[in-house]
Coordinates of C-alpha atoms and ligand atoms in Angstrom, one line a residue:
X189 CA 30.1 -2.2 1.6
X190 CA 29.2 1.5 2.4
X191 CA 26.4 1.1 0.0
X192 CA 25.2 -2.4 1.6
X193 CA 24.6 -0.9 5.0
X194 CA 22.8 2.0 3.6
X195 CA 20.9 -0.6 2.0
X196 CA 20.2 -2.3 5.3
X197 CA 19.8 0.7 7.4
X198 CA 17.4 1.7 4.5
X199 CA 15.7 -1.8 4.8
X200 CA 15.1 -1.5 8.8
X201 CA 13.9 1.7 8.3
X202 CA 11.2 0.6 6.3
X203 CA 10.4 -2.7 8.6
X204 CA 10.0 0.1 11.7
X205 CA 8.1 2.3 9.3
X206 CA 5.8 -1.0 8.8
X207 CA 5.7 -1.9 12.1
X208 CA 4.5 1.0 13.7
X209 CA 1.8 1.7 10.7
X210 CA -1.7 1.9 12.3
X211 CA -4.4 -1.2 12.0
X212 CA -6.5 0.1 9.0
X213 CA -9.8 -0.1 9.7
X214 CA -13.2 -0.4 7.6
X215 CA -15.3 2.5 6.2
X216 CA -19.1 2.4 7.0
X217 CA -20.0 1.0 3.5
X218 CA -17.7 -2.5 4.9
X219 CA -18.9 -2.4 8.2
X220 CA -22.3 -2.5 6.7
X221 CA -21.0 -5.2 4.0
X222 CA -19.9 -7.4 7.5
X223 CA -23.6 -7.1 8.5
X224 CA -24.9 -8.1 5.1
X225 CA -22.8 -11.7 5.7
X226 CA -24.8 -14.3 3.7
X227 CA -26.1 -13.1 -0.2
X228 CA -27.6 -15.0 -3.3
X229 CA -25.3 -14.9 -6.5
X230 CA -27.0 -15.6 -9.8
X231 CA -26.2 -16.3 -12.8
X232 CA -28.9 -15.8 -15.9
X233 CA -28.8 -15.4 -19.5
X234 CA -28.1 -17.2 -22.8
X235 CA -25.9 -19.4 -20.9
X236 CA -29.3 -20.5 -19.3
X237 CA -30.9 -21.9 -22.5
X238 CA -27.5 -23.6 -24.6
X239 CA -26.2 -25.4 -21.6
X240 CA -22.6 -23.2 -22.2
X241 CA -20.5 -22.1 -19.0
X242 CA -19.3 -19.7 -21.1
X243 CA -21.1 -18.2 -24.4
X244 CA -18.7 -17.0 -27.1
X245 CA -20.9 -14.2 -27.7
X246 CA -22.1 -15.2 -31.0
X247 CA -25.8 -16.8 -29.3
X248 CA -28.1 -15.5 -31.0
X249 CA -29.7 -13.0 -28.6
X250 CA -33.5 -14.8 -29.0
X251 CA -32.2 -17.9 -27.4
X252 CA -32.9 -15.9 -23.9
X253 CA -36.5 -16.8 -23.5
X254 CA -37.9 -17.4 -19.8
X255 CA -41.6 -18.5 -20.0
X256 CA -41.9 -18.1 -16.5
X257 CA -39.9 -15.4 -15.0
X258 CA -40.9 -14.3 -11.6
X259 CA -38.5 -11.9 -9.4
X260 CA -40.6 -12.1 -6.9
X261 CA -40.2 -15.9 -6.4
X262 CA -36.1 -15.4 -6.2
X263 CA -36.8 -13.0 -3.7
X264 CA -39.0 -14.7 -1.6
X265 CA -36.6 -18.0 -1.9
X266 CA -33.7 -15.0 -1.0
X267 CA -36.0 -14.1 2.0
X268 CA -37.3 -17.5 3.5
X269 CA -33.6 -19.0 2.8
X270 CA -32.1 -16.1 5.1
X271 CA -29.8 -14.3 2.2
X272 CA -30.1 -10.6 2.9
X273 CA -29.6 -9.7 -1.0
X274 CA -29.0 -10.7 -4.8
X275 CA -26.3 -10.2 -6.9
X276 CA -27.1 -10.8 -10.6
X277 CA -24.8 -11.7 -13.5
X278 CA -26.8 -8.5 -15.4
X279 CA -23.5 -9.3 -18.4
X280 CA -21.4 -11.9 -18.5
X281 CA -18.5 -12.6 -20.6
X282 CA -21.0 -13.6 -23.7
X283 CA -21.6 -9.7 -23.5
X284 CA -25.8 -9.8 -23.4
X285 CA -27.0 -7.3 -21.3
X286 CA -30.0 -8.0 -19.3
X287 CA -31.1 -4.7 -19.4
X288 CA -32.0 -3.1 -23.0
X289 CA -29.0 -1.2 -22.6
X290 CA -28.4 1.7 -25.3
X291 CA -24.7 0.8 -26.2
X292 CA -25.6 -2.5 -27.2
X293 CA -27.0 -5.0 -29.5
X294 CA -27.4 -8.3 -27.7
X295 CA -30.1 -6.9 -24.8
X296 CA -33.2 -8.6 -23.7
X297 CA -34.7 -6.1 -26.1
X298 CA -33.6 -8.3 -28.9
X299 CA -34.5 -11.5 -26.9
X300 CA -37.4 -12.9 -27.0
X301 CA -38.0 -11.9 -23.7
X302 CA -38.0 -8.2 -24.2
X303 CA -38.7 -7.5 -20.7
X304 CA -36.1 -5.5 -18.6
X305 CA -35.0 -7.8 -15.9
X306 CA -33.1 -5.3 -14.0
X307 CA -35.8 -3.1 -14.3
X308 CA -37.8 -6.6 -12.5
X309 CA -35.0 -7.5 -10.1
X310 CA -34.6 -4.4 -8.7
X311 CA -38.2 -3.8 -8.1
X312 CA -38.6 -6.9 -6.4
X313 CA -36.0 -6.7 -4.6
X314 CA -37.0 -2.9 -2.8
X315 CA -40.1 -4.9 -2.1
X316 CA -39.1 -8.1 -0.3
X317 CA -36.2 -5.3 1.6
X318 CA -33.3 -7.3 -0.3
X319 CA -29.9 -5.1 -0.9
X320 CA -29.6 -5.1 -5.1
X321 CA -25.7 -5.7 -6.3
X322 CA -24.9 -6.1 -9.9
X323 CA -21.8 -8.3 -11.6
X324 CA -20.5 -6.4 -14.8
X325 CA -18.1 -9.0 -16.9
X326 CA -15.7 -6.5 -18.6
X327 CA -14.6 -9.0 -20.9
X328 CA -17.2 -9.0 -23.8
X329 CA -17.1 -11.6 -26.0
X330 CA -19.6 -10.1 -28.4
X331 CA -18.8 -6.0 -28.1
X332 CA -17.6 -4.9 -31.5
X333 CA -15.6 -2.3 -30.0
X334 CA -13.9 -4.8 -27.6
X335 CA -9.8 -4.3 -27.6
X336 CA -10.3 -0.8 -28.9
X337 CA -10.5 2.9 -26.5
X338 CA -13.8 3.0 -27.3
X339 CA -14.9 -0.2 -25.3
X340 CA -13.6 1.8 -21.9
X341 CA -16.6 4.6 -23.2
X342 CA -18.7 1.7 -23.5
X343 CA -18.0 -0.4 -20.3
X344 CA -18.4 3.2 -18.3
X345 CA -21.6 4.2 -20.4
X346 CA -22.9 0.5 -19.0
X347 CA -21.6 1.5 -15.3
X348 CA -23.6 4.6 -15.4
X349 CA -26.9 3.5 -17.2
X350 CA -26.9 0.9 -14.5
X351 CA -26.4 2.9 -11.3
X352 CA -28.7 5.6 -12.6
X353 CA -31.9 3.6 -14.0
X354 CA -31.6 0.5 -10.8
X355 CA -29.6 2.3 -7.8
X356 CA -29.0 1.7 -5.2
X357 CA -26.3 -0.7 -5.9
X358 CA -24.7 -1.8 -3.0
X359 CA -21.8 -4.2 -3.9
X360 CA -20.8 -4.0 -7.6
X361 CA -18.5 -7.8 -8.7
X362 CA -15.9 -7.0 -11.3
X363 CA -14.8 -10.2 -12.6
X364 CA -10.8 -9.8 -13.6
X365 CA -10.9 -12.1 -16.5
X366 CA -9.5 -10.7 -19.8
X367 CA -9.8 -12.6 -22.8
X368 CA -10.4 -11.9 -26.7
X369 CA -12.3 -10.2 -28.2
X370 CA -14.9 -10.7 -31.2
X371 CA -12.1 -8.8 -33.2
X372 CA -9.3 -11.0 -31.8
X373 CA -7.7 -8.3 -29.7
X374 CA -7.5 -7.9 -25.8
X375 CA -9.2 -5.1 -24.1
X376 CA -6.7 -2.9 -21.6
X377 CA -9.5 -2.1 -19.0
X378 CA -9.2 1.7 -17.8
X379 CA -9.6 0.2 -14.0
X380 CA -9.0 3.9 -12.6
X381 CA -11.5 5.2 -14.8
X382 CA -14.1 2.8 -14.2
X383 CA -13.5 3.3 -10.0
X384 CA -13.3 6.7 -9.5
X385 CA -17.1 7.1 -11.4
X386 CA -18.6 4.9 -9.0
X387 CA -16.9 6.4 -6.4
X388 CA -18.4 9.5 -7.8
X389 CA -21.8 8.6 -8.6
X390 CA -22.6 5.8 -5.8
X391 CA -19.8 6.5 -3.1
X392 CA -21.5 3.9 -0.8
X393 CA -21.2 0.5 -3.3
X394 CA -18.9 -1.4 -2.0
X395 CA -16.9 -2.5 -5.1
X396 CA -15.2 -6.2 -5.4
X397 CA -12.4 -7.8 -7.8
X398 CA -10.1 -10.0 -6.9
X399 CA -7.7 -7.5 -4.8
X400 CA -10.7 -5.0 -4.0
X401 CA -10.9 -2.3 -3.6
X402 CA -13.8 -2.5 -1.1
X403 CA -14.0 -6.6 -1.2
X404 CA -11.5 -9.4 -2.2
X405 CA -12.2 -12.7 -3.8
X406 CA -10.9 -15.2 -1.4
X407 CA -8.9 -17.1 -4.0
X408 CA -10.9 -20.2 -4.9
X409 CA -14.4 -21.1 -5.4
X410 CA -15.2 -24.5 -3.3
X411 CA -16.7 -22.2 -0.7
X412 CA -14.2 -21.9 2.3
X413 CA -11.8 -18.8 3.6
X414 CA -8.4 -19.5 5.1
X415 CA -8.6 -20.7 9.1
X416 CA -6.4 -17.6 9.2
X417 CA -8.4 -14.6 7.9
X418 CA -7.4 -11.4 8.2
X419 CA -9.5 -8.5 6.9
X420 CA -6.8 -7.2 5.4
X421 CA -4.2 -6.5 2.2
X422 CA -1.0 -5.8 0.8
X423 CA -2.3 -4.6 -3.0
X424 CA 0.8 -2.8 -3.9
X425 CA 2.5 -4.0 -6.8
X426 CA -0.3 -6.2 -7.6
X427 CA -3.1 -6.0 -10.4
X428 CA -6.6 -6.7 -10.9
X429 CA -7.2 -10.2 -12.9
X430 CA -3.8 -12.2 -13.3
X431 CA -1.5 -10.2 -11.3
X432 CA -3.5 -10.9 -8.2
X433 CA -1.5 -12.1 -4.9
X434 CA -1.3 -15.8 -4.7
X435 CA -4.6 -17.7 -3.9
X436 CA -3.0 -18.7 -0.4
X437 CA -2.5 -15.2 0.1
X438 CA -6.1 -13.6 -1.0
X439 CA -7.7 -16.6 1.7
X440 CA -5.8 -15.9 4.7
X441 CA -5.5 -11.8 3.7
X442 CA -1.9 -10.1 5.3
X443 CA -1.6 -10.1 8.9
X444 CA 0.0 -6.7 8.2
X445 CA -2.0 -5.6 5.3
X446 CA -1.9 -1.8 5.0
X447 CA -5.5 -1.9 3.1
X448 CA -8.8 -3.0 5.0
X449 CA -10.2 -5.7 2.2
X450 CA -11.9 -8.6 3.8
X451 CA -12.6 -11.7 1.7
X452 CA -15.8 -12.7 0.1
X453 CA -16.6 -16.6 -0.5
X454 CA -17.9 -17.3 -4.0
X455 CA -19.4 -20.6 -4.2
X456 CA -22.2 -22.4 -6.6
X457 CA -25.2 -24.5 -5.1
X458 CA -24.9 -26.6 -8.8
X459 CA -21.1 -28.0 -10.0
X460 CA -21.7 -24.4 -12.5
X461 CA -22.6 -21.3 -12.4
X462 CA -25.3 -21.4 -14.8
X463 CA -28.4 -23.6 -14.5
X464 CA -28.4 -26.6 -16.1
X465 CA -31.4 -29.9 -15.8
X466 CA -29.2 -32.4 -16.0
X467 CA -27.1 -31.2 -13.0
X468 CA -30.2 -31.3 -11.0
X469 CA -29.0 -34.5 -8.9
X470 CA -26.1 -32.7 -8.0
X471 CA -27.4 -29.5 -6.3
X472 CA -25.8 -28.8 -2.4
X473 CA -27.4 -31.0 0.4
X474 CA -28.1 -28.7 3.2
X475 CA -25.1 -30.6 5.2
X476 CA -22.5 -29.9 2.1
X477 CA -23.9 -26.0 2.1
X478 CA -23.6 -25.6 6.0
X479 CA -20.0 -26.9 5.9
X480 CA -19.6 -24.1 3.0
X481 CA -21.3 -21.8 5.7
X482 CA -19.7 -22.7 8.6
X483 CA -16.4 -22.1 6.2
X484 CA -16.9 -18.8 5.4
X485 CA -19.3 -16.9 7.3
X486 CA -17.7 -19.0 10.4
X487 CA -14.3 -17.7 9.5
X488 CA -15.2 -14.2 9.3
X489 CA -16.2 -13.7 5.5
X490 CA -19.3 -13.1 3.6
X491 CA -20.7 -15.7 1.8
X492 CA -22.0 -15.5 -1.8
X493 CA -24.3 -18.5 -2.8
X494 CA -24.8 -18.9 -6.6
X495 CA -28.3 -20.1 -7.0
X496 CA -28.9 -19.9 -10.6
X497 CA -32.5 -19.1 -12.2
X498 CA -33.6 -22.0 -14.1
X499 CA -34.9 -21.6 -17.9
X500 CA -38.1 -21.2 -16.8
X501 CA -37.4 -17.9 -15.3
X502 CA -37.8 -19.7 -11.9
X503 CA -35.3 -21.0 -8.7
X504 CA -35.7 -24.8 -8.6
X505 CA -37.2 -27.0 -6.4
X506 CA -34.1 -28.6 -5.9
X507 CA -32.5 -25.8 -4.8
X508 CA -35.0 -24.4 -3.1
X509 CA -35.1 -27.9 -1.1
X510 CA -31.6 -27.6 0.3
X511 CA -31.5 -24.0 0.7
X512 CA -34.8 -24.6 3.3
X513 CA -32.6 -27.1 5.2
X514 CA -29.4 -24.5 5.4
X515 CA -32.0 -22.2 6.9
X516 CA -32.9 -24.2 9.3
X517 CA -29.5 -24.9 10.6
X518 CA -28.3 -21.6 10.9
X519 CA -31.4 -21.0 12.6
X520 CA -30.2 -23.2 15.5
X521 CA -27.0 -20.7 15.5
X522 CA -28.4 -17.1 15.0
X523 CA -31.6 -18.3 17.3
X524 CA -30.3 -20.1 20.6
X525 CA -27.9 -17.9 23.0
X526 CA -27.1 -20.2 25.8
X527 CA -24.9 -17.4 27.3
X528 CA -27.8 -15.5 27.7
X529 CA -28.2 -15.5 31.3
X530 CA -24.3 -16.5 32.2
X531 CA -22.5 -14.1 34.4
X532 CA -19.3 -12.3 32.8
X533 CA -15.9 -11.8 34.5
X534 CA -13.3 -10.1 32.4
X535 CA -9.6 -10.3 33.0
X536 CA -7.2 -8.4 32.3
X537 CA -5.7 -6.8 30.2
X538 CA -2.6 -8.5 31.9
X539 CA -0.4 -6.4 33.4
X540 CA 2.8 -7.8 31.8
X541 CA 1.3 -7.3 28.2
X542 CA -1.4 -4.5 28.6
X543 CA -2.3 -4.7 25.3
X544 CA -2.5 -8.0 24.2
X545 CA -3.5 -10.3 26.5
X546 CA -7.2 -10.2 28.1
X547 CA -9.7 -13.7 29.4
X548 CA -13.5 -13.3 29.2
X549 CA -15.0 -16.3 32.0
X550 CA -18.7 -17.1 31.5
X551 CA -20.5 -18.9 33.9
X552 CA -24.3 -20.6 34.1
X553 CA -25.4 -21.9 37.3
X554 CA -26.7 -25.4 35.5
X555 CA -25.3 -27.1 32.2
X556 CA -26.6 -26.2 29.6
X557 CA -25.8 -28.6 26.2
X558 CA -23.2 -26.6 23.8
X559 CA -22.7 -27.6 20.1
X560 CA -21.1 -24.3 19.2
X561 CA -19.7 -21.5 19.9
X562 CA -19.7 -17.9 18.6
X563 CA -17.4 -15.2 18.6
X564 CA -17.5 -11.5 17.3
X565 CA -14.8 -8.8 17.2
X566 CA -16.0 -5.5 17.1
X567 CA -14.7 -4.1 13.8
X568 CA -14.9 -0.5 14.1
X569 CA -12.1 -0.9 16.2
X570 CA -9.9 -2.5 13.5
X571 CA -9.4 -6.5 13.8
X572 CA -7.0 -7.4 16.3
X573 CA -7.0 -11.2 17.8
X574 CA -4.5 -13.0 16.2
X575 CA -4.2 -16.2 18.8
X576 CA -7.5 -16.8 21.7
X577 CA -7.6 -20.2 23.6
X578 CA -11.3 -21.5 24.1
X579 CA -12.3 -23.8 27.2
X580 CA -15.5 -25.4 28.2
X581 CA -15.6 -26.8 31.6
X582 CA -18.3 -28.8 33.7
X583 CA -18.6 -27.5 37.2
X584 CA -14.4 -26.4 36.6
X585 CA -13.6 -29.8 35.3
X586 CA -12.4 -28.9 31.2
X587 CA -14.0 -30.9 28.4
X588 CA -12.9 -29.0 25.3
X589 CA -10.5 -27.0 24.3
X590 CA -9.0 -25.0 21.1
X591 CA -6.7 -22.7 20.1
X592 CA -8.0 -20.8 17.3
X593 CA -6.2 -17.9 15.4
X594 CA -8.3 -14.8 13.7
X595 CA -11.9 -14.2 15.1
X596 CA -12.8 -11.2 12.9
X597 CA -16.7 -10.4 11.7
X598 CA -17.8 -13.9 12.9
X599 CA -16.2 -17.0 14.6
X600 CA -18.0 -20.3 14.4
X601 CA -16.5 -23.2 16.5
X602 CA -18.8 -26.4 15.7
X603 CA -17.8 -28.9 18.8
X604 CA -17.4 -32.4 18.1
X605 CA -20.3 -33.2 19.6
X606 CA -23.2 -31.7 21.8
X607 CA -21.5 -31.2 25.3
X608 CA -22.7 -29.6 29.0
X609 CA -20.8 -27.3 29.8
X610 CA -21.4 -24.7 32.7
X611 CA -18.1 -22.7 32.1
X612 CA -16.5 -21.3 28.7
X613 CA -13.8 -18.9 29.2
X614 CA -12.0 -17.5 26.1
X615 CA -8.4 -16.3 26.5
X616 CA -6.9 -13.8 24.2
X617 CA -3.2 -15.1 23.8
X618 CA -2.2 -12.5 21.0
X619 CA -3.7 -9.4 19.8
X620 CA -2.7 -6.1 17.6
X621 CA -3.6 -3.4 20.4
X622 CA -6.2 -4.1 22.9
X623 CA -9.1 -7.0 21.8
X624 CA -12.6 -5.7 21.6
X625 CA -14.7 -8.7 21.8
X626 CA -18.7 -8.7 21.0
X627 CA -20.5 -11.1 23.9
X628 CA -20.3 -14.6 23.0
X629 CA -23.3 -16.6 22.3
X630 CA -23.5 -20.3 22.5
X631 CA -25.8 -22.6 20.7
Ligands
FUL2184 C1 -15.5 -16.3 -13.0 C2 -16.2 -16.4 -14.3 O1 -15.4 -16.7 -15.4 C3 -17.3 -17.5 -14.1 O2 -18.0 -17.8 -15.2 C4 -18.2 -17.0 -13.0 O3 -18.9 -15.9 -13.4 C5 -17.4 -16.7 -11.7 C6 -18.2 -16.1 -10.6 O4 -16.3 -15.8 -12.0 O5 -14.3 -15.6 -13.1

């Protein structure tokens, strides 16, 4: 008994501890991730040319043979679509490099390509003002030294050939999968290792894996975060690859989360990641990817759109046809600001609940037509709104109303249907520590 309520006296101690533990808030590398909201993924290599999802690393490293290969033309795609960078697959799991890397066999340099497509990429993408991340698959399915020590030497002699022939590298995507081997065996990955020399030698990437430690994954790859999404995670007792919180979890983050780890959305334009013809019918209509968008970037993370280089070396048409529309519709978001003009009354904090409770009232003098609405916390402060209550009104009359929960980086609120509105007020119901909003817009 005496030890039971020690236990629970223990146990409260902890939950106060918890309690009063301060909001954890971003570094400047995130804060300038948040910015960054909207990115190309892609996927290239031998993949590209045998049709495979995923090669068992016994291609044959000649099959990679672009006739047509122009980084230029991703970048300008990149550009005109509105992505603000590029994050390439330069190995995946099939273990060829795309850069003729010195601790390995399968390279472009045995391709017939020959040509150092980092070497491209990067170039182009310094030109067109594009931020340059890298993907590094640290399962290698054709690494003879894979499932021994010496493939942790290897994986960090990759790490650092990269970062010091192509930096800067702004986010760096460690995939957690951990399969066999050429030899059979499974590779323990020296995760520690691997972290502290970037952190090290490029303390500004922002690195992701599943549970961070700079981005999560957001625990599925249909392209949407959780209605609820905080910003932040529990990671303790977790690990990277299969001991990652639940996929519920990694969407919605921890209201509580002692680590500040928002969630990136992973998503294909094609049904795979690599680039296939006959899956050229089934490329993203601009509707499907702006209900991706309005998903994840309209829910406060950053979206990732794979848009896979074709076998020519080239985006296609296709995709280059529904990326044009997605342009266009955000557009209509990031270009119209019917709040512009409106004049702004804040309330509150209330006095009851100092810290929690505050209502912004904007108000035009003649309707203008809403179809959305957008919200921004200001995250150097931490992310706080937890509940906020949004009305429009018509000369005081209300036509819509919702209660939404996390606003975070970005909130989109797509209306049912285009509406005048001369009012919108937006009440903060519940909030850790006072709410710092960012003016609304309306479009
Ligand atoms: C996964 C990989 O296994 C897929 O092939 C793809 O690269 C995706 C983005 O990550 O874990």
């Amino acid at each position: 008994m005496k030890y039971l309520s020690l236990l629970v006296l223990q146990l409260g101690a902890c939950l106060l501890l918890k309690a009063q533990m301060p909001n954890p808030l971003p570094t400047n590398a995130q804060l300038k991730w948040h910015k960054n909201q909207y990115y190309f993924f892609m996927h290239f290599g031998p993949n590209t040319f045998t049709g495979k999802e995923w090669g068992d690393g016994k291609e044959k490293s000649e099959v990679f043979n672009p006739t047509q290969l122009d980084t230029d033309q991703w970048c300008k795609v990149a550009k005109e679509a509105g992505a603000k960078g590029i994050i390439i697959t330069a190995k995946h799991h099939d273990g060829f490099c795309l850069w003729p890397s010195q601790y390995s066999k399968h390279t472009v340099r045995e391709s017939g390509f020959k040509k150092d497509i980092l070497a491209l990429l990067s170039a182009s993408c310094k030109k067109a003002g594009l931020q340059f991340g890298v993907y590094l698959s640290p399962w290698d399915r054709n690494h003879p030294d894979y499932g021994t020590d010496r493939y942790n030497d290897v994986f960090v002699n990759m790490l650092t050939e990269i970062f010091q022939n192509y930096g800067p590298i702004w986010e760096l995507w460690w995939d957690g999968a951990n399969g066999e081997g050429p030899n059979g065996k499974l590779q323990v990955y020296d995760w520690k290792r691997y972290e502290q020399l970037i952190r090290r030698i490029s303390p500004q990437t922002v690195i992701f894996s599943d549970i961070g430690p700079d981005i999560r994954w957001v625990g599925n790859e249909s392209g949407y975060a959780g209605k609820t999404n905080w910003n932040l995670l529990d990671t303790s007792g977790f690990k990277r690859g299969h001991g990652a919180p639940s996929q519920d979890t990694l969407g919605t983050g921890n209201y509580r989360g002692a680590q500040y780890i928002p969630a990136e959305v992973d998503v294909s334009i094609r049904p795979g990641w690599f680039h296939r013809d006959s899956e050229n019918s089934q490329v993203k209509t601009a509707d499907q990817l702006y209900k991706i968008y309005l998903e994840s970037v309209g829910r406060g993370a950053n979206l990732l759109l794979n848009v896979p280089p074709d076998h020519r070396g080239l985006i296609h048409e296709r995709d280059i046809a529904s990326l044009m529309g997605l342009k266009s519709k955000i557009d209509i978001i990031e270009k119209t600001d019917l709040l512009q003009k409106a004049a702004l009354n804040e309330a509150g904090p209330d006095k009851q609940q100092p810290k929690k409770t505050s209502t912004w009232y904007y108000m035009l003098k003649t309707p203008a037509e809403f179809t959305g609405i957008v919200l921004q916390e200001d995250l150097k402060y931490g992310q706080k709104v937890a509940s906020a209550t949004i009305t429009l009104s018509l000369y005081g009359e209300q036509i819509f109303q919702e209660t939404i929960t996390t606003i975070g980086n970005k909130r989109i609120i797509q209306l049912p249907k285009t509406m005048a509105a001369t009012e919108l007020s937006i009440v903060v119901n519940e909030s850790k520590g006072l709410p710092i909003l960012k003016r609304a817009k309306g479009f």
